[in-house]
Amino acid sequence: MFKNKKSALILAALVIVIVAAVGIWLALGSKGDDNSSNTAANENSGGATVSEEGGTKALSQTYYIYDTVVNIKVFGDKATQQNMDDIQQLLERMDTEFSRTKEDGELYAVNQAAGKEAVTVSDETLDVVKQSLKYAEEMDGLFDPTIGPLVDLWAIGEGGEHVPDQADIDAAKSLTNYKDVIIDEAAKTIKLAKEGMVLDMGGIGKGYAADRIAEYLKEQGLDSAMINLGGSSIIALGNKPNGSPWNIGLQDPDQSRGTQLGTIKISDEVIDASGVYERFFMQDGVRYHHILDPRTGFPSQNGLKSITIMSPNATDADALSTGVFLMGLEEGMKYLESLPEKVDAFFITDDNKIYATSGLKDRLILTDPTYTFAN
C-alpha cells in the first residue's frame, strides 16, 4: 500500500504531481474573507511554518507519507512544534504497521504468513483490521480488505498496465474473501486462511490515520485544525479561528480542467472522495481505474465518475467512498440514506450530473455550469 521512493528526484516529482492533482483542497475562505495575503509566516526549526491569522497563531507542516502529500494546519496559542513532531511519528508508525510492502511492517508479516500461522500484532493494527472487516460485512463484501491479490495483479499506477488474463483474474478473486480473515482478540493475532491472500488497508488506512490525528489534537486541547491527507481525505476540526465554518473547494473530477465545480462549508466534519480519475490507464478506448470490484475482479464500470462522502469520522468516510461507489448510484443512495448515523454524499455521473443525498444538496454551491443537479 505505502512504498518507499527510490530517489529524491522521484519524490520531488510526485509531490508536484499530487499537489497539482488534488481532488479536494482547502480554501481558507472566499475572496472576501481570505486573509492569507496579510499573514506573516516563518519557518520553525522543526519544520512547521508559523503564522498568525486573524490574531490566532497557526502552525502548518507538510509531510510526504502514505505515498501522498499530507498537510496539517493547527490553530491556537497552545500549538507547538512538538505537536507536529508527534503527528509525524504517529503517521510514520501507522505507515509502517499498515504497509503490505514494508518488510518491517505488521501487515506485511501477516501476509507473508498467509495460510500458515497467526501473527501477533499491535492494538492499532488489530483495530484497523477489525474495523475493515466490520465495513466488509456491513457492505456485503463490496468493501473487502483482502482485495490485495487483485490490486497486485492489476498494478494500476505502477507502469506498464494492461488488462490481465481472465484466468489470472479468477485466481486472484479466489483469494479475495474477507471471511477468510481469522482474528483472535485475546491473543491479538491475525491469520489469513489461504496461502496467497493479501490484506490491503489502502481503502481505509488514510481515514483511520486522519481520525487518530484528530483524536490526538483534541487530547492536546487543540480544537481548530485542518487535516488533509492527499486531498482525498480531509478532516475539518472545529471551526476556523474566527468561529466561521471552513470553506472547502471541490475540484472538477476531470483533472485536466484544473477547476473547482463548487464549494461547501463544513465544521467538525470529514470529506472523502473517490473517483475514476485518480489512478487509471486506457486500453482499447476503455478507462480501467483503481476501484476494483471484488465480485468481478475488474474496475467498476457503473456510470459513476466520482463519489464524495461527508461523515463525522474519516474511517467511515474512507471505507464508504469505496464500497458505496461500487454499489452504483441507485443502490448507493439508498444505502447511505438508510444508515443510522448522519452520512451524506454526492455522486457525479459520466454525463456530469450530480446526485446528492437529501441532507447535502442545499449545502453544495455549484460554480461550474458544466455540472447540474439531477435530483
Tab-separated table of C-alpha atoms in Angstrom:
chain	number	residue	atom	x	y	z
A	1	MET	CA	0.000	0.000	0.000
A	2	PHE	CA	2.667	2.542	1.035
A	3	LYS	CA	6.001	2.303	-0.805
A	4	ASN	CA	9.403	3.951	-0.282
A	5	LYS	CA	10.542	6.195	-3.160
A	6	LYS	CA	13.898	5.399	-4.695
A	7	SER	CA	15.297	8.864	-5.142
A	8	ALA	CA	14.792	12.449	-4.159
A	9	LEU	CA	14.058	13.310	-7.772
A	10	ILE	CA	11.156	10.867	-7.934
A	11	LEU	CA	9.859	12.149	-4.599
A	12	ALA	CA	10.007	15.749	-5.738
A	13	ALA	CA	8.239	14.955	-8.988
A	14	LEU	CA	5.493	13.035	-7.211
A	15	VAL	CA	4.935	15.836	-4.728
A	16	ILE	CA	4.473	18.300	-7.577
A	17	VAL	CA	2.079	15.997	-9.424
A	18	ILE	CA	-0.001	15.186	-6.363
A	19	VAL	CA	-0.318	18.764	-5.252
A	20	ALA	CA	-1.419	19.756	-8.748
A	21	ALA	CA	-3.950	16.940	-8.983
A	22	VAL	CA	-5.576	17.168	-5.551
A	23	GLY	CA	-9.260	16.492	-5.994
A	24	ILE	CA	-10.369	18.447	-2.938
A	25	TRP	CA	-8.473	21.294	-1.420
A	26	LEU	CA	-8.831	23.641	1.474
A	27	ALA	CA	-9.954	27.157	0.741
A	28	LEU	CA	-9.431	29.222	3.883
A	29	GLY	CA	-12.358	31.357	2.836
A	30	SER	CA	-13.926	33.136	-0.103
A	31	LYS	CA	-12.145	36.075	-1.729
A	32	GLY	CA	-13.921	38.400	0.628
A	33	ASP	CA	-12.571	36.834	3.822
A	34	ASP	CA	-9.278	35.297	2.743
A	35	ASN	CA	-6.608	36.946	4.851
A	36	SER	CA	-3.653	34.840	3.708
A	37	SER	CA	-2.019	37.781	1.948
A	38	ASN	CA	-1.828	39.667	5.261
A	39	THR	CA	-0.322	36.750	7.167
A	40	ALA	CA	3.271	36.911	8.374
A	41	ALA	CA	4.896	33.487	8.348
A	42	ASN	CA	8.241	31.987	9.243
A	43	GLU	CA	9.745	28.522	9.295
A	44	ASN	CA	10.142	26.762	12.633
A	45	SER	CA	13.443	24.991	13.208
A	46	GLY	CA	11.468	21.765	13.426
A	47	GLY	CA	9.842	22.149	10.019
A	48	ALA	CA	6.475	23.780	10.676
A	49	THR	CA	5.550	27.168	9.244
A	50	VAL	CA	4.396	29.541	11.981
A	51	SER	CA	1.949	32.277	11.097
A	52	GLU	CA	-0.758	34.463	12.550
A	53	GLU	CA	-4.214	34.518	11.026
A	54	GLY	CA	-6.931	36.760	12.408
A	55	GLY	CA	-4.914	37.242	15.556
A	56	THR	CA	-4.550	33.491	16.119
A	57	LYS	CA	-1.312	31.521	15.976
A	58	ALA	CA	-1.194	28.843	13.274
A	59	LEU	CA	1.270	26.027	12.630
A	60	SER	CA	1.332	24.298	9.266
A	61	GLN	CA	3.510	21.386	8.202
A	62	THR	CA	3.646	19.182	5.125
A	63	TYR	CA	4.772	15.554	5.178
A	64	TYR	CA	5.264	13.039	2.395
A	65	ILE	CA	3.848	9.788	3.702
A	66	TYR	CA	1.291	7.138	2.733
A	67	ASP	CA	2.550	7.708	-0.824
A	68	THR	CA	0.923	11.116	-0.780
A	69	VAL	CA	1.300	14.706	0.420
A	70	VAL	CA	-0.117	15.244	3.917
A	71	ASN	CA	-0.728	18.764	5.209
A	72	ILE	CA	-1.648	19.557	8.799
A	73	LYS	CA	-2.604	23.081	9.871
A	74	VAL	CA	-3.335	23.695	13.551
A	75	PHE	CA	-4.641	26.930	15.096
A	76	GLY	CA	-4.232	28.076	18.693
A	77	ASP	CA	-1.653	29.537	21.054
A	78	LYS	CA	-1.067	26.075	22.532
A	79	ALA	CA	0.117	24.639	19.211
A	80	THR	CA	3.838	23.776	19.222
A	81	GLN	CA	6.416	22.103	17.031
A	82	GLN	CA	6.238	19.162	19.422
A	83	ASN	CA	2.635	18.622	18.339
A	84	MET	CA	3.716	18.486	14.700
A	85	ASP	CA	6.565	16.097	15.561
A	86	ASP	CA	4.157	13.855	17.481
A	87	ILE	CA	1.853	13.787	14.461
A	88	GLN	CA	4.730	12.858	12.195
A	89	GLN	CA	5.717	9.987	14.485
A	90	LEU	CA	2.117	8.814	14.587
A	91	LEU	CA	1.874	8.872	10.779
A	92	GLU	CA	5.192	7.106	10.308
A	93	ARG	CA	4.264	4.401	12.814
A	94	MET	CA	0.970	3.613	11.101
A	95	ASP	CA	2.555	3.861	7.668
A	96	THR	CA	4.882	1.035	8.684
A	97	GLU	CA	2.359	-1.015	10.651
A	98	PHE	CA	-0.281	-0.988	7.907
A	99	SER	CA	2.063	-1.383	4.936
A	100	ARG	CA	1.897	-4.571	2.921
A	101	THR	CA	5.203	-3.776	1.182
A	102	LYS	CA	7.477	-2.674	4.050
A	103	GLU	CA	9.253	-5.747	5.400
A	104	ASP	CA	9.267	-4.422	8.962
A	105	GLY	CA	5.504	-3.835	8.882
A	106	GLU	CA	2.942	-5.880	10.772
A	107	LEU	CA	0.583	-6.239	7.813
A	108	TYR	CA	3.499	-7.441	5.705
A	109	ALA	CA	4.180	-10.147	8.303
A	110	VAL	CA	0.531	-11.224	8.327
A	111	ASN	CA	0.514	-11.519	4.536
A	112	GLN	CA	3.783	-13.469	4.488
A	113	ALA	CA	2.283	-15.960	6.947
A	114	ALA	CA	-0.960	-16.396	4.956
A	115	GLY	CA	-2.211	-19.976	5.082
A	116	LYS	CA	0.456	-20.913	7.617
A	117	GLU	CA	0.192	-19.263	11.005
A	118	ALA	CA	-1.290	-16.447	13.038
A	119	VAL	CA	0.776	-13.312	13.628
A	120	THR	CA	0.752	-11.202	16.787
A	121	VAL	CA	0.112	-7.514	16.059
A	122	SER	CA	-0.230	-4.216	17.898
A	123	ASP	CA	-3.524	-2.908	19.221
A	124	GLU	CA	-3.553	-0.352	16.394
A	125	THR	CA	-3.151	-2.891	13.606
A	126	LEU	CA	-5.683	-5.202	15.211
A	127	ASP	CA	-8.149	-2.327	15.435
A	128	VAL	CA	-7.835	-1.160	11.830
A	129	VAL	CA	-8.206	-4.725	10.523
A	130	LYS	CA	-11.224	-5.324	12.772
A	131	GLN	CA	-12.848	-2.144	11.525
A	132	SER	CA	-12.157	-3.069	7.905
A	133	LEU	CA	-13.877	-6.417	8.436
A	134	LYS	CA	-16.846	-4.679	10.023
A	135	TYR	CA	-17.274	-2.476	6.950
A	136	ALA	CA	-16.844	-5.518	4.698
A	137	GLU	CA	-19.660	-7.329	6.476
A	138	GLU	CA	-21.942	-4.282	6.503
A	139	MET	CA	-21.413	-3.721	2.762
A	140	ASP	CA	-21.685	-7.417	1.873
A	141	GLY	CA	-18.092	-7.649	0.700
A	142	LEU	CA	-18.110	-4.702	-1.703
A	143	PHE	CA	-15.522	-3.180	0.580
A	144	ASP	CA	-13.046	-6.039	1.078
A	145	PRO	CA	-9.670	-5.636	2.829
A	146	THR	CA	-8.429	-8.875	1.208
A	147	ILE	CA	-8.521	-7.234	-2.230
A	148	GLY	CA	-4.700	-7.312	-2.267
A	149	PRO	CA	-4.262	-10.111	-4.868
A	150	LEU	CA	-6.406	-8.188	-7.357
A	151	VAL	CA	-4.622	-4.914	-6.573
A	152	ASP	CA	-1.268	-6.603	-7.191
A	153	LEU	CA	-2.480	-8.212	-10.406
A	154	TRP	CA	-3.807	-5.020	-11.970
A	155	ALA	CA	-0.907	-2.925	-10.561
A	156	ILE	CA	-2.611	0.309	-11.613
A	157	GLY	CA	-0.269	3.238	-11.205
A	158	GLU	CA	2.840	1.059	-11.296
A	159	GLY	CA	3.572	1.468	-15.010
A	160	GLY	CA	3.107	-0.968	-17.889
A	161	GLU	CA	-0.555	-1.563	-17.032
A	162	HIS	CA	-2.728	-3.844	-19.153
A	163	VAL	CA	-5.874	-5.901	-18.711
A	164	PRO	CA	-4.843	-9.217	-17.085
A	165	ASP	CA	-5.832	-12.607	-18.468
A	166	GLN	CA	-9.183	-13.868	-17.199
A	167	ALA	CA	-7.548	-16.949	-15.658
A	168	ASP	CA	-5.288	-14.724	-13.561
A	169	ILE	CA	-8.249	-12.570	-12.510
A	170	ASP	CA	-10.186	-15.678	-11.454
A	171	ALA	CA	-7.212	-16.913	-9.425
A	172	ALA	CA	-6.891	-13.560	-7.635
A	173	LYS	CA	-10.649	-13.465	-6.984
A	174	SER	CA	-10.471	-16.870	-5.323
A	175	LEU	CA	-8.099	-15.372	-2.745
A	176	THR	CA	-10.323	-12.346	-2.078
A	177	ASN	CA	-12.754	-13.073	0.748
A	178	TYR	CA	-12.883	-11.102	3.984
A	179	LYS	CA	-14.494	-14.102	5.710
A	180	ASP	CA	-11.136	-15.893	5.493
A	181	VAL	CA	-9.513	-13.449	7.925
A	182	ILE	CA	-9.242	-15.025	11.384
A	183	ILE	CA	-8.836	-12.705	14.365
A	184	ASP	CA	-8.092	-13.781	17.930
A	185	GLU	CA	-8.704	-10.685	20.040
A	186	ALA	CA	-7.464	-12.279	23.275
A	187	ALA	CA	-4.166	-13.306	21.701
A	188	LYS	CA	-4.036	-10.188	19.471
A	189	THR	CA	-3.344	-12.257	16.385
A	190	ILE	CA	-4.422	-12.175	12.747
A	191	LYS	CA	-4.330	-15.144	10.383
A	192	LEU	CA	-5.236	-15.428	6.709
A	193	ALA	CA	-6.812	-18.794	5.961
A	194	LYS	CA	-5.327	-19.321	2.480
A	195	GLU	CA	-1.785	-19.039	1.216
A	196	GLY	CA	-1.552	-16.177	-1.278
A	197	MET	CA	-4.133	-13.976	0.475
A	198	VAL	CA	-3.123	-10.326	0.884
A	199	LEU	CA	-4.608	-7.852	3.350
A	200	ASP	CA	-4.612	-4.308	1.961
A	201	MET	CA	-5.569	-1.315	4.120
A	202	GLY	CA	-5.494	1.068	1.140
A	203	GLY	CA	-9.255	1.577	1.352
A	204	ILE	CA	-9.256	2.600	4.998
A	205	GLY	CA	-5.712	3.442	6.134
A	206	LYS	CA	-5.671	7.179	5.396
A	207	GLY	CA	-9.054	7.734	7.019
A	208	TYR	CA	-8.009	5.790	10.097
A	209	ALA	CA	-4.816	7.842	10.348
A	210	ALA	CA	-6.743	11.099	9.977
A	211	ASP	CA	-9.039	10.119	12.854
A	212	ARG	CA	-6.053	9.305	15.072
A	213	ILE	CA	-4.555	12.740	14.357
A	214	ALA	CA	-7.866	14.405	15.209
A	215	GLU	CA	-8.058	12.465	18.488
A	216	TYR	CA	-4.516	13.477	19.393
A	217	LEU	CA	-5.176	17.165	18.731
A	218	LYS	CA	-8.349	17.139	20.827
A	219	GLU	CA	-6.437	15.489	23.684
A	220	GLN	CA	-3.921	18.328	23.467
A	221	GLY	CA	-6.671	20.933	23.740
A	222	LEU	CA	-6.356	21.951	20.088
A	223	ASP	CA	-9.819	22.120	18.558
A	224	SER	CA	-9.299	24.127	15.372
A	225	ALA	CA	-7.357	22.368	12.619
A	226	MET	CA	-7.367	21.190	9.048
A	227	ILE	CA	-6.071	17.667	8.388
A	228	ASN	CA	-5.547	16.994	4.693
A	229	LEU	CA	-4.316	13.556	3.638
A	230	GLY	CA	-3.604	13.934	-0.047
A	231	GLY	CA	-6.797	15.815	-0.827
A	232	SER	CA	-8.898	12.654	-0.859
A	233	SER	CA	-9.411	12.558	2.919
A	234	ILE	CA	-9.909	15.834	4.796
A	235	ILE	CA	-10.939	16.477	8.386
A	236	ALA	CA	-12.103	19.934	9.401
A	237	LEU	CA	-11.640	20.002	13.158
A	238	GLY	CA	-13.933	22.530	14.810
A	239	ASN	CA	-14.253	25.906	13.079
A	240	LYS	CA	-11.843	28.489	11.709
A	241	PRO	CA	-10.225	30.703	14.377
A	242	ASN	CA	-12.839	33.430	13.813
A	243	GLY	CA	-15.638	30.945	14.527
A	244	SER	CA	-16.818	30.612	10.940
A	245	PRO	CA	-17.010	27.238	9.166
A	246	TRP	CA	-14.295	26.050	6.815
A	247	ASN	CA	-14.840	26.711	3.125
A	248	ILE	CA	-13.808	23.703	1.037
A	249	GLY	CA	-13.329	23.860	-2.712
A	250	LEU	CA	-14.352	20.748	-4.634
A	251	GLN	CA	-12.358	20.174	-7.773
A	252	ASP	CA	-13.814	19.018	-11.054
A	253	PRO	CA	-13.145	15.251	-11.223
A	254	ASP	CA	-11.852	15.773	-14.754
A	255	GLN	CA	-8.381	16.700	-13.562
A	256	SER	CA	-7.380	18.128	-16.917
A	257	ARG	CA	-9.629	21.129	-16.281
A	258	GLY	CA	-7.930	22.141	-13.059
A	259	THR	CA	-11.034	23.996	-11.891
A	260	GLN	CA	-13.413	23.500	-8.998
A	261	LEU	CA	-17.004	22.523	-9.555
A	262	GLY	CA	-18.233	24.099	-6.340
A	263	THR	CA	-17.715	24.782	-2.660
A	264	ILE	CA	-19.150	23.636	0.626
A	265	LYS	CA	-18.856	24.960	4.186
A	266	ILE	CA	-18.155	22.421	6.906
A	267	SER	CA	-17.499	22.297	10.639
A	268	ASP	CA	-16.285	19.245	12.585
A	269	GLU	CA	-16.803	17.105	9.527
A	270	VAL	CA	-14.936	14.866	7.109
A	271	ILE	CA	-14.838	14.898	3.329
A	272	ASP	CA	-13.598	11.829	1.481
A	273	ALA	CA	-13.634	11.418	-2.296
A	274	SER	CA	-13.046	8.516	-4.662
A	275	GLY	CA	-13.154	8.611	-8.416
A	276	VAL	CA	-12.148	7.003	-11.682
A	277	TYR	CA	-9.744	9.890	-12.342
A	278	GLU	CA	-7.303	9.173	-9.517
A	279	ARG	CA	-5.305	6.274	-10.973
A	280	PHE	CA	-6.157	4.652	-14.273
A	281	PHE	CA	-4.930	3.510	-17.675
A	282	MET	CA	-6.571	3.356	-21.074
A	283	GLN	CA	-6.788	0.247	-23.256
A	284	ASP	CA	-8.841	-0.057	-26.428
A	285	GLY	CA	-10.676	3.137	-25.553
A	286	VAL	CA	-11.733	1.888	-22.102
A	287	ARG	CA	-10.679	3.547	-18.837
A	288	TYR	CA	-9.531	0.997	-16.260
A	289	HIS	CA	-9.283	2.679	-12.857
A	290	HIS	CA	-8.122	1.618	-9.402
A	291	ILE	CA	-11.531	0.966	-7.782
A	292	LEU	CA	-11.726	-2.812	-8.215
A	293	ASP	CA	-14.965	-4.740	-7.787
A	294	PRO	CA	-14.304	-7.972	-5.838
A	295	ARG	CA	-17.371	-9.529	-7.484
A	296	THR	CA	-15.929	-9.312	-10.987
A	297	GLY	CA	-12.229	-8.738	-10.419
A	298	PHE	CA	-12.416	-5.746	-12.775
A	299	PRO	CA	-12.556	-1.987	-12.195
A	300	SER	CA	-16.156	-0.896	-11.749
A	301	GLN	CA	-17.963	0.322	-14.867
A	302	ASN	CA	-21.232	1.660	-13.429
A	303	GLY	CA	-21.555	5.128	-14.932
A	304	LEU	CA	-20.071	6.939	-11.935
A	305	LYS	CA	-17.211	9.394	-12.268
A	306	SER	CA	-16.772	10.087	-8.554
A	307	ILE	CA	-18.357	9.995	-5.131
A	308	THR	CA	-17.744	12.386	-2.227
A	309	ILE	CA	-18.700	11.290	1.293
A	310	MET	CA	-19.438	13.668	4.187
A	311	SER	CA	-19.199	11.933	7.561
A	312	PRO	CA	-18.493	12.595	11.260
A	313	ASN	CA	-15.315	10.494	11.051
A	314	ALA	CA	-12.719	9.754	8.394
A	315	THR	CA	-12.543	5.971	8.819
A	316	ASP	CA	-16.222	5.609	7.943
A	317	ALA	CA	-15.879	8.024	5.051
A	318	ASP	CA	-12.823	6.259	3.615
A	319	ALA	CA	-14.443	2.823	3.605
A	320	LEU	CA	-17.804	4.111	2.384
A	321	SER	CA	-16.273	6.027	-0.515
A	322	THR	CA	-15.061	2.700	-1.933
A	323	GLY	CA	-17.947	0.393	-1.052
A	324	VAL	CA	-20.726	2.807	-1.965
A	325	PHE	CA	-19.003	3.693	-5.248
A	326	LEU	CA	-19.157	0.003	-6.180
A	327	MET	CA	-22.842	-0.137	-5.266
A	328	GLY	CA	-23.579	2.373	-8.004
A	329	LEU	CA	-25.842	5.388	-7.937
A	330	GLU	CA	-29.257	3.957	-7.073
A	331	GLU	CA	-28.196	1.311	-4.581
A	332	GLY	CA	-25.557	3.599	-3.076
A	333	MET	CA	-28.045	6.416	-2.464
A	334	LYS	CA	-30.467	4.033	-0.761
A	335	TYR	CA	-27.713	2.561	1.393
A	336	LEU	CA	-26.489	5.936	2.623
A	337	GLU	CA	-29.989	7.205	3.349
A	338	SER	CA	-30.654	4.064	5.410
A	339	LEU	CA	-27.644	4.438	7.712
A	340	PRO	CA	-28.478	5.308	11.342
A	341	GLU	CA	-25.609	7.806	11.576
A	342	LYS	CA	-25.566	11.048	9.617
A	343	VAL	CA	-23.643	10.410	6.404
A	344	ASP	CA	-24.200	12.466	3.271
A	345	ALA	CA	-22.742	12.206	-0.206
A	346	PHE	CA	-22.940	13.399	-3.753
A	347	PHE	CA	-22.349	11.285	-6.829
A	348	ILE	CA	-21.128	12.571	-10.195
A	349	THR	CA	-22.127	10.505	-13.198
A	350	ASP	CA	-20.347	10.216	-16.532
A	351	ASP	CA	-22.723	12.799	-18.032
A	352	ASN	CA	-21.697	15.378	-15.360
A	353	LYS	CA	-24.959	15.159	-13.424
A	354	ILE	CA	-24.786	15.494	-9.648
A	355	TYR	CA	-26.981	13.388	-7.370
A	356	ALA	CA	-26.899	14.447	-3.712
A	357	THR	CA	-28.382	12.886	-0.608
A	358	SER	CA	-31.195	14.825	0.999
A	359	GLY	CA	-29.023	16.379	3.706
A	360	LEU	CA	-26.387	17.698	1.335
A	361	LYS	CA	-27.961	19.230	-1.742
A	362	ASP	CA	-28.761	22.578	-0.132
A	363	ARG	CA	-25.203	22.896	1.231
A	364	LEU	CA	-23.376	22.341	-2.039
A	365	ILE	CA	-22.795	25.517	-4.059
A	366	LEU	CA	-22.067	24.766	-7.724
A	367	THR	CA	-19.808	27.237	-9.533
A	368	ASP	CA	-19.086	25.316	-12.749
A	369	PRO	CA	-22.015	25.319	-15.211
A	370	THR	CA	-20.737	22.044	-16.674
A	371	TYR	CA	-22.338	20.337	-13.695
A	372	THR	CA	-26.002	20.402	-12.733
A	373	PHE	CA	-28.120	18.723	-10.088
A	374	ALA	CA	-30.154	15.835	-11.436
A	375	ASN	CA	-32.283	15.268	-8.334
